[in-house]
XYZ file of C-alpha atoms in Angstrom:
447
model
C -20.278 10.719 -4.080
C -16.963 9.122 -3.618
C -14.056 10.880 -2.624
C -10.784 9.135 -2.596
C -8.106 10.418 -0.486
C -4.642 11.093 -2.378
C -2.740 9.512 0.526
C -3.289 6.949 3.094
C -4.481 8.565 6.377
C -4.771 6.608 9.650
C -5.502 8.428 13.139
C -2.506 8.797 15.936
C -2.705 5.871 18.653
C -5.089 5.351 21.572
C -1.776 5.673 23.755
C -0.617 8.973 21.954
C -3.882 10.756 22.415
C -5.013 9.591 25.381
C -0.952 10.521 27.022
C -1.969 13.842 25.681
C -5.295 14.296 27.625
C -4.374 12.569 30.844
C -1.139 14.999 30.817
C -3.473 17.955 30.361
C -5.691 16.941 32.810
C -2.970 15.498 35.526
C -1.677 19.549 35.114
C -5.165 21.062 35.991
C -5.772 18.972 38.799
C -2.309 19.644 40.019
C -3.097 23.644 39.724
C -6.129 23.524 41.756
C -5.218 21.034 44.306
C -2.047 22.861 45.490
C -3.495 25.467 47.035
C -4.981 23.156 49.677
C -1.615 21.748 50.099
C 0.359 25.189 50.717
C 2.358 24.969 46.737
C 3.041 27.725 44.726
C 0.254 29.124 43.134
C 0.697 32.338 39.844
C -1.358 33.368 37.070
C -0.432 35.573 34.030
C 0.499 34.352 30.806
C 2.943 32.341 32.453
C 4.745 29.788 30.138
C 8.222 30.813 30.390
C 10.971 29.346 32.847
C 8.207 26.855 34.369
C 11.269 24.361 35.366
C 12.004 27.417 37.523
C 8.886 27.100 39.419
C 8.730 23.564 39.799
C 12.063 24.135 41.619
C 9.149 25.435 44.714
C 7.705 21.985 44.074
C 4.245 21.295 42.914
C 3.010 24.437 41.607
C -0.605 25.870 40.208
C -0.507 27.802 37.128
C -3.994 28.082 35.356
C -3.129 30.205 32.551
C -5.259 31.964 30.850
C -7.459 30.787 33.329
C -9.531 27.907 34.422
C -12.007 27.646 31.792
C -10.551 29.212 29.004
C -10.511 26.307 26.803
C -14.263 25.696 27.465
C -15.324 29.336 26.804
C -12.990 29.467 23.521
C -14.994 26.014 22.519
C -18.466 27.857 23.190
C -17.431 31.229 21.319
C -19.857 33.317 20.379
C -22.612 31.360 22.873
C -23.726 32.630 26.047
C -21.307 31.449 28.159
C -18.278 32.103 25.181
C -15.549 33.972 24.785
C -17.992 36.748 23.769
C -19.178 37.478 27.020
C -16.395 37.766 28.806
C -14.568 40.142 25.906
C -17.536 42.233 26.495
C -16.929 42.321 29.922
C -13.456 43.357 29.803
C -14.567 46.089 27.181
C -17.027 47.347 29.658
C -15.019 48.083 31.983
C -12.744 50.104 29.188
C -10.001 48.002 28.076
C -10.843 48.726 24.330
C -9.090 48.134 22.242
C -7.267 45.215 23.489
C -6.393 41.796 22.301
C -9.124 39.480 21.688
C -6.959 36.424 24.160
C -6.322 38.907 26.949
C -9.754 40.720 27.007
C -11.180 37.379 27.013
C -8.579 36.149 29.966
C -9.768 39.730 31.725
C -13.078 39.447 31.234
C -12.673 35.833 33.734
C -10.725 37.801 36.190
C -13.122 40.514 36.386
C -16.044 37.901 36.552
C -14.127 35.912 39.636
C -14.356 32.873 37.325
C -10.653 32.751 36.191
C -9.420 30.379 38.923
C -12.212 28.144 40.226
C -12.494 24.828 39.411
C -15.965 22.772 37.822
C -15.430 21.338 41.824
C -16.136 24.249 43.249
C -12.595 23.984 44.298
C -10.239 27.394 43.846
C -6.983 28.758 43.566
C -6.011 32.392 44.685
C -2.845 32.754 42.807
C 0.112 34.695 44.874
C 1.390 36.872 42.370
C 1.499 37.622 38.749
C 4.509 35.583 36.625
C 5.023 37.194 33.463
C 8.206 36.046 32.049
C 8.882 37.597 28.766
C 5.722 37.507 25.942
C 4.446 40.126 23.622
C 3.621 43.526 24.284
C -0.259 42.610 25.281
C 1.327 40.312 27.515
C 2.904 42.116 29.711
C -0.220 44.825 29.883
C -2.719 42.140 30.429
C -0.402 40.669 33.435
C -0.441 44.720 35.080
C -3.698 44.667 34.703
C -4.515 41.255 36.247
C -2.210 42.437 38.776
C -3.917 45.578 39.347
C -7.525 43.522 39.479
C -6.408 41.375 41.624
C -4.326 43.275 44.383
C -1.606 41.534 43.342
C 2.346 41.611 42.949
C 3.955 41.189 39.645
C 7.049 39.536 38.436
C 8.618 40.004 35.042
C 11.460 38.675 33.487
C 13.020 40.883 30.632
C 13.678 39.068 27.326
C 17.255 40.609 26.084
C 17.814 42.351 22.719
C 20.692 40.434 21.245
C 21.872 37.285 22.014
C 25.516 37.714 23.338
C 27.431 37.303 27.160
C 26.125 40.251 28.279
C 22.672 39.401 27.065
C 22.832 36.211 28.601
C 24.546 37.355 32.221
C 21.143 40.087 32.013
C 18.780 37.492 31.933
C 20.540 34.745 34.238
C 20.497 37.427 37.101
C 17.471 38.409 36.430
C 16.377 34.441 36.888
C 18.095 34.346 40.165
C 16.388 37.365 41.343
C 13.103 35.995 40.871
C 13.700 33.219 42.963
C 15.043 35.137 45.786
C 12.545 37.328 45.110
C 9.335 34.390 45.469
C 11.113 33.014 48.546
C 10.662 36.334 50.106
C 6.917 36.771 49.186
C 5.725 33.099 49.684
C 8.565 32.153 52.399
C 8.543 28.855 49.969
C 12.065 26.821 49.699
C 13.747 26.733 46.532
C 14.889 23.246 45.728
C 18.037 22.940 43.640
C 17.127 19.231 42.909
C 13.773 19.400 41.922
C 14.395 22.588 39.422
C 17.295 20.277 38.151
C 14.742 17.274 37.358
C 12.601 19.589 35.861
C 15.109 21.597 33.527
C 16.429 18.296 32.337
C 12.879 17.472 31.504
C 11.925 20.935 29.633
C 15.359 20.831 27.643
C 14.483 17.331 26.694
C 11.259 17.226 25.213
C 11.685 21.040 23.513
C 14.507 19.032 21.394
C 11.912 16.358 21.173
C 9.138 18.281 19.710
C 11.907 20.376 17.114
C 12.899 16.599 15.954
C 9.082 15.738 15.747
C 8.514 19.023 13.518
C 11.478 18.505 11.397
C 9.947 14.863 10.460
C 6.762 17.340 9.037
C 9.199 17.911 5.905
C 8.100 14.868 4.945
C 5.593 14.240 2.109
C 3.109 13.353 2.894
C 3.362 15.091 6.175
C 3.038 12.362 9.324
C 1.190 15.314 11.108
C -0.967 17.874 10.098
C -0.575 21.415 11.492
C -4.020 21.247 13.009
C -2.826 17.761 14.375
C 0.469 19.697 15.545
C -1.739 22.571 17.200
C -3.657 19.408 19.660
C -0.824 17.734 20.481
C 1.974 19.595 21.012
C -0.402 20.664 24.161
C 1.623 18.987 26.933
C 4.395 21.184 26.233
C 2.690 24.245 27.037
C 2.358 23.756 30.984
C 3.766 20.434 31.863
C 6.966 20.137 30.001
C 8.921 20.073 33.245
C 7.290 16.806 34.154
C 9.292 13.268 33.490
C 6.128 11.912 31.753
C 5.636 14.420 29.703
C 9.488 13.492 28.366
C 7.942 10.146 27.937
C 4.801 11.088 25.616
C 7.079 12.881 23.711
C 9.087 9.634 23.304
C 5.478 8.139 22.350
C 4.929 10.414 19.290
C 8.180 10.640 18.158
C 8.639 6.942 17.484
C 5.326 7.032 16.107
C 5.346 9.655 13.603
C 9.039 7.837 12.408
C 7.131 5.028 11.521
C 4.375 6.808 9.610
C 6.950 8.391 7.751
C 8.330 5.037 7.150
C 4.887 3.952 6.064
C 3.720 6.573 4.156
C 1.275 8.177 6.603
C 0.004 11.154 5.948
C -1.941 13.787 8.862
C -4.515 15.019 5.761
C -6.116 12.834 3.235
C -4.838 15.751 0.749
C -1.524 17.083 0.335
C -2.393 18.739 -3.730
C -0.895 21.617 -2.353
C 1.003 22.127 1.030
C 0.577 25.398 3.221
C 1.421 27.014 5.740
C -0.382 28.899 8.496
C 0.989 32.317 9.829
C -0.622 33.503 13.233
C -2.732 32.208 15.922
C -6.222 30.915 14.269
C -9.174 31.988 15.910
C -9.857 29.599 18.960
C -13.259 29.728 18.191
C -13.161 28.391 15.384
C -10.749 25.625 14.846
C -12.406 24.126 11.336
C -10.133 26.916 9.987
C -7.615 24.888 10.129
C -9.356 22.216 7.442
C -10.915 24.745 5.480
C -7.965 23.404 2.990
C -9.006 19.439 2.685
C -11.987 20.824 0.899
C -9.887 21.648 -1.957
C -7.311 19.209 -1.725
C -4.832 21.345 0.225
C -3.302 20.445 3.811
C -2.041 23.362 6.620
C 1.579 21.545 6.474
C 3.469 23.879 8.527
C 3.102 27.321 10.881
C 5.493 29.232 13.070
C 3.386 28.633 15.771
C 3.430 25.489 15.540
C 7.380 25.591 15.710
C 7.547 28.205 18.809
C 7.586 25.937 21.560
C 10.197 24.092 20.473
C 13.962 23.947 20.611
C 15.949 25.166 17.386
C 18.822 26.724 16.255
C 19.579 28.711 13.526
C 22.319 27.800 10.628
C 24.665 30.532 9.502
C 22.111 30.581 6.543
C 19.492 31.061 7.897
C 17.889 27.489 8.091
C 16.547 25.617 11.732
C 17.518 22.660 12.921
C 16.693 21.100 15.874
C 18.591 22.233 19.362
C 20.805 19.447 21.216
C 19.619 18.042 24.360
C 22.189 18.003 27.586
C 23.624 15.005 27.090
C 24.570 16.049 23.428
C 25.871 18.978 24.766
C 27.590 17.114 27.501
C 26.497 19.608 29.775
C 25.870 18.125 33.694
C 23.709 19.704 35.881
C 25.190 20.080 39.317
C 23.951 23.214 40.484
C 21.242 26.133 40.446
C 23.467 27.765 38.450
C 24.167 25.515 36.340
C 20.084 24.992 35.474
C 19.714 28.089 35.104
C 22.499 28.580 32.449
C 20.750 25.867 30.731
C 17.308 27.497 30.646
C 19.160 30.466 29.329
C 20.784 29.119 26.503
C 18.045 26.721 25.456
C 16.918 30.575 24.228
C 19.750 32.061 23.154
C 21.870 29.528 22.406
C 26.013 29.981 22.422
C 26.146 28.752 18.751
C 24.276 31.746 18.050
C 26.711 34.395 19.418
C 25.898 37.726 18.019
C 23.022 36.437 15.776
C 19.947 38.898 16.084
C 16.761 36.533 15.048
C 14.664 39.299 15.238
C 16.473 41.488 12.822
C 14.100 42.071 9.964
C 16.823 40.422 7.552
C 17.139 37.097 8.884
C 13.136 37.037 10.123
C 12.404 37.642 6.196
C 15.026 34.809 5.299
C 13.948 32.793 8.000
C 10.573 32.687 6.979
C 11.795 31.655 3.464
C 13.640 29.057 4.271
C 10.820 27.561 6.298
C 8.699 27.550 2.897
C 11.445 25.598 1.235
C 12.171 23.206 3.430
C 8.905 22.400 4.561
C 7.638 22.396 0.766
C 5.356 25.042 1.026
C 3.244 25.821 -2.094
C 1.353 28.801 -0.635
C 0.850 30.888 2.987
C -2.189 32.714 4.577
C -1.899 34.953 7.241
C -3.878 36.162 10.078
C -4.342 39.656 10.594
C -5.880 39.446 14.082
C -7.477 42.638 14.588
C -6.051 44.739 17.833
C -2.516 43.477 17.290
C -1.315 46.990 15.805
C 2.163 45.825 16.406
C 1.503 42.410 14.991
C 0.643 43.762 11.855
C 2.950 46.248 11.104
C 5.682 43.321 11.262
C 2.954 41.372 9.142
C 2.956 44.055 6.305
C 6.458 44.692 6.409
C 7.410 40.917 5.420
C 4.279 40.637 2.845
C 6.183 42.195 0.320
C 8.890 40.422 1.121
C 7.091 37.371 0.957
C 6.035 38.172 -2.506
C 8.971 39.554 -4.375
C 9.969 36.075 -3.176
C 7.381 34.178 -5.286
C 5.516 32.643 -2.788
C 1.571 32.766 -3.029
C 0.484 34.463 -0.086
C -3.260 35.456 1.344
C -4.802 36.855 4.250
C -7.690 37.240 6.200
C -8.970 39.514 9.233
C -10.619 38.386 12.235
C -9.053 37.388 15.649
C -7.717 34.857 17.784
C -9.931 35.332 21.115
C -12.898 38.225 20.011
C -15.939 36.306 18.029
C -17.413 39.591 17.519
C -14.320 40.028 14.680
C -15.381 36.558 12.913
C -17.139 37.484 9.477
C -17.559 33.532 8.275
C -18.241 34.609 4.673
C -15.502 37.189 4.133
C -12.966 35.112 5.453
C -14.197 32.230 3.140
C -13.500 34.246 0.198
C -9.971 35.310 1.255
C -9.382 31.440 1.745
C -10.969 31.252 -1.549
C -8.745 33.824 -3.154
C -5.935 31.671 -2.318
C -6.655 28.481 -3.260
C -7.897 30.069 -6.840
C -4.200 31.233 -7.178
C -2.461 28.186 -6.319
C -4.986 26.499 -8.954
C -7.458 24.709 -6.547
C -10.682 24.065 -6.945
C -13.378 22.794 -4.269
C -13.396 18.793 -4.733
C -15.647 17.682 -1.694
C -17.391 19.543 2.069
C -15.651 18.067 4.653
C -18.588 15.748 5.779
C -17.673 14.137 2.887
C -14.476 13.450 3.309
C -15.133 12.529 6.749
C -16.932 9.989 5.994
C -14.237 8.616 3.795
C -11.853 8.175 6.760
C -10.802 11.500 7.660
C -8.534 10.925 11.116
């Protein structure tokens, strides 16, 4: 059977994916060979502030741990993410998240910072800078494992001058603070280099979202999830800045051509929570009826926004927009701190259940969303409370809206069939039926 695609699809460049992978794999080297070399080396779920530790120079950070990706690929297989949940469970952290029982389970194995080599790294302390709830706990416990120090930085409530003076001296205690524990140098030139860097491609990656408005969309969230990668751990790095450069200029032109991320766009959606790892086909489940994941907040978290007085995002301004020179720790630092809680913003509480709800509305308009799912992942109490809260808000908005259960790092939570038939639910709603499997459209030039 023939199954013609509604829009032209064509895959990303060699030189776009293969940046991506030689960035990821440049950053993992870099982790494990520092040790050797006498760099910094942390653990923890350590992706905040990371211009601040490249101001020590090279510096390891294998977060959530050395073979994370591989064991989220394997899942439920011997070697999987299974196994080392069940570890972490036997040794009594139940409930916990499925992502940090699975990051735990490493630690407790001794597997969390080796290397396929047989080379290691034997992080120095535990950098926790802001994060959720689970976070934090999973960093004192890794701490606690390991014999280890911690260090945590303290997000602030509301985004005013005191809130921001809080968290700049809290910045500038954890350097002094490092110094003293790993009698490392701080270097006010390199953590300059690198903030420039981390402010630059943030903006990049908000512009490269904004350009998923588009329809078709250039990228498709599952596209989004792959290669927005590089901003994760290496955004403090000058060729990271350039990659960035790389897709931006190439999703312009498929926007400019037409382009689209999913051979499908019948109805566009939008993804709410971190999919299970281990089983990223989620994400396509939608092509099968014509549908395309178009747009999810976490696709948008790593990026650089700010918020209009009505509640709309649009992308943040780089230095040089700002016209804001670095000269100085201090003035880095500033930067870091507003890049988060920007000045514009004065007094504007994005967590405040009002403007979350009309937030998240606004993102359905403007991205042209026809219809949301959301994941429940199981052991996120607090998750889901704020989840139920803003269903009903969702609805008594009019937008379609499913859900399903399972969870982002525990196979054992993964009921295939179940969460079929809350996909299924969804897509009956919105008026979709099931036009092709997706070998089929695979085979029909699926990117």
């Amino acid at each position: 059977m023939t199954i013609k695609a509604d829009y032209e699809t064509k895959a990303f460049s060699e030189a776009v994916w293969s940046q991506m992978k030689n960035l990821r794999r440049e950053r993992y080297k870099q982790s494990i060979a520092v040790q050797s070399e006498g760099g910094l080396c942390v653990t923890g779920f350590a992706w905040g502030f990371l211009p601040l530790l490249a101001g020590f120079g090279n510096f390891g950070n294998l977060s959530p741990g050395t073979d994370f990706t591989r064991i989220a690929r394997e899942g439920s297989g011997p070697q999987g993410l299974s196994k080392y949940v069940n570890l972490a469970e036997a040794a009594g952290l139940y409930p916990v998240c499925g992502a940090i029982a699975a990051h735990l389970g490493q630690v407790f194995a001794g597997i969390s910072f080796g290397a396929n080599s047989g080379e290691k790294m034997q992080p120095q302390f535990v950098y926790q800078p802001q994060g959720c709830h689970a976070q934090f706990k999973g960093g004192q416990l890794c701490a606690s494992i390991l014999g280890l120090p911690m260090i945590v930085v303290d997000a602030p409530r509301r985004n005013n001058e005191n809130g921001r003076r809080f968290l700049m001296s809290q910045l500038l205690d954890v350097i002094e603070v490092i110094q003293k524990k790993t009698g490392l140098e701080f270097n006010d030139e390199k953590f300059i280099e690198a903030t420039q860097n981390d402010i630059y491609c943030r903006v990049r990656w908000a512009q490269i979202c904004m350009l998923m408005k588009a329809v078709p969309s250039p990228m498709s969230y599952r596209q989004a999830m792959s290669l927005r990668l590089p901003l994760l751990t290496y955004s403090f790095n000058r060729a990271t800045t350039n990659y960035m450069d790389l897709l931006y200029s190439e999703m312009q032109q498929r926007v400019k051509e037409g382009i689209s991320g999913s051979p499908f766009e019948r109805k566009r959606l939008a993804h709410e929570g971190l999919h299970p790892l281990y089983q990223p086909d989620i994400l396509r489940w939608p092509e099968e009826y014509g549908a395309a994941f178009s747009m999810g907040e976490f696709m948008l978290a790593f990026g650089s926004f700010l918020h209009t007085s009505d509640g709309h995002i649009i992308p943040g301004r780089t230095l040089a927009e700002r016209g804001f020179e670095l000269r100085s720790r201090e003035d880095g630092l500033k930067a870091l701190v507003e890049l988060q809680y920007p000045v514009e913003e004065e007094g504007y509480d994005r967590d405040g259940y009002q403007n979350r709800i009309t937030h998240f509305i606004n993102l359905v308009k403007d991205w042209k969303i026809d219809g949301v799912i959301l994941h429940l992942a199981r052991r996120c109490a607090p998750l889901n409370i704020a989840v139920f809260t803003k269903i009903k808000a969702i609805r008594q908005a009019g937008i379609p809206l499913g859900t399903y259960e399972a969870s982002e790092g525990d196979p054992k939570e993964w009921d295939e069939s179940r969460v079929r038939d809350d996909f299924e639910r969804l897509f009956e709603s919105l008026g979709l039926s099931r036009i092709a499997s997706l070998a089929e459209i695979d085979s029909h030039g699926e990117p």
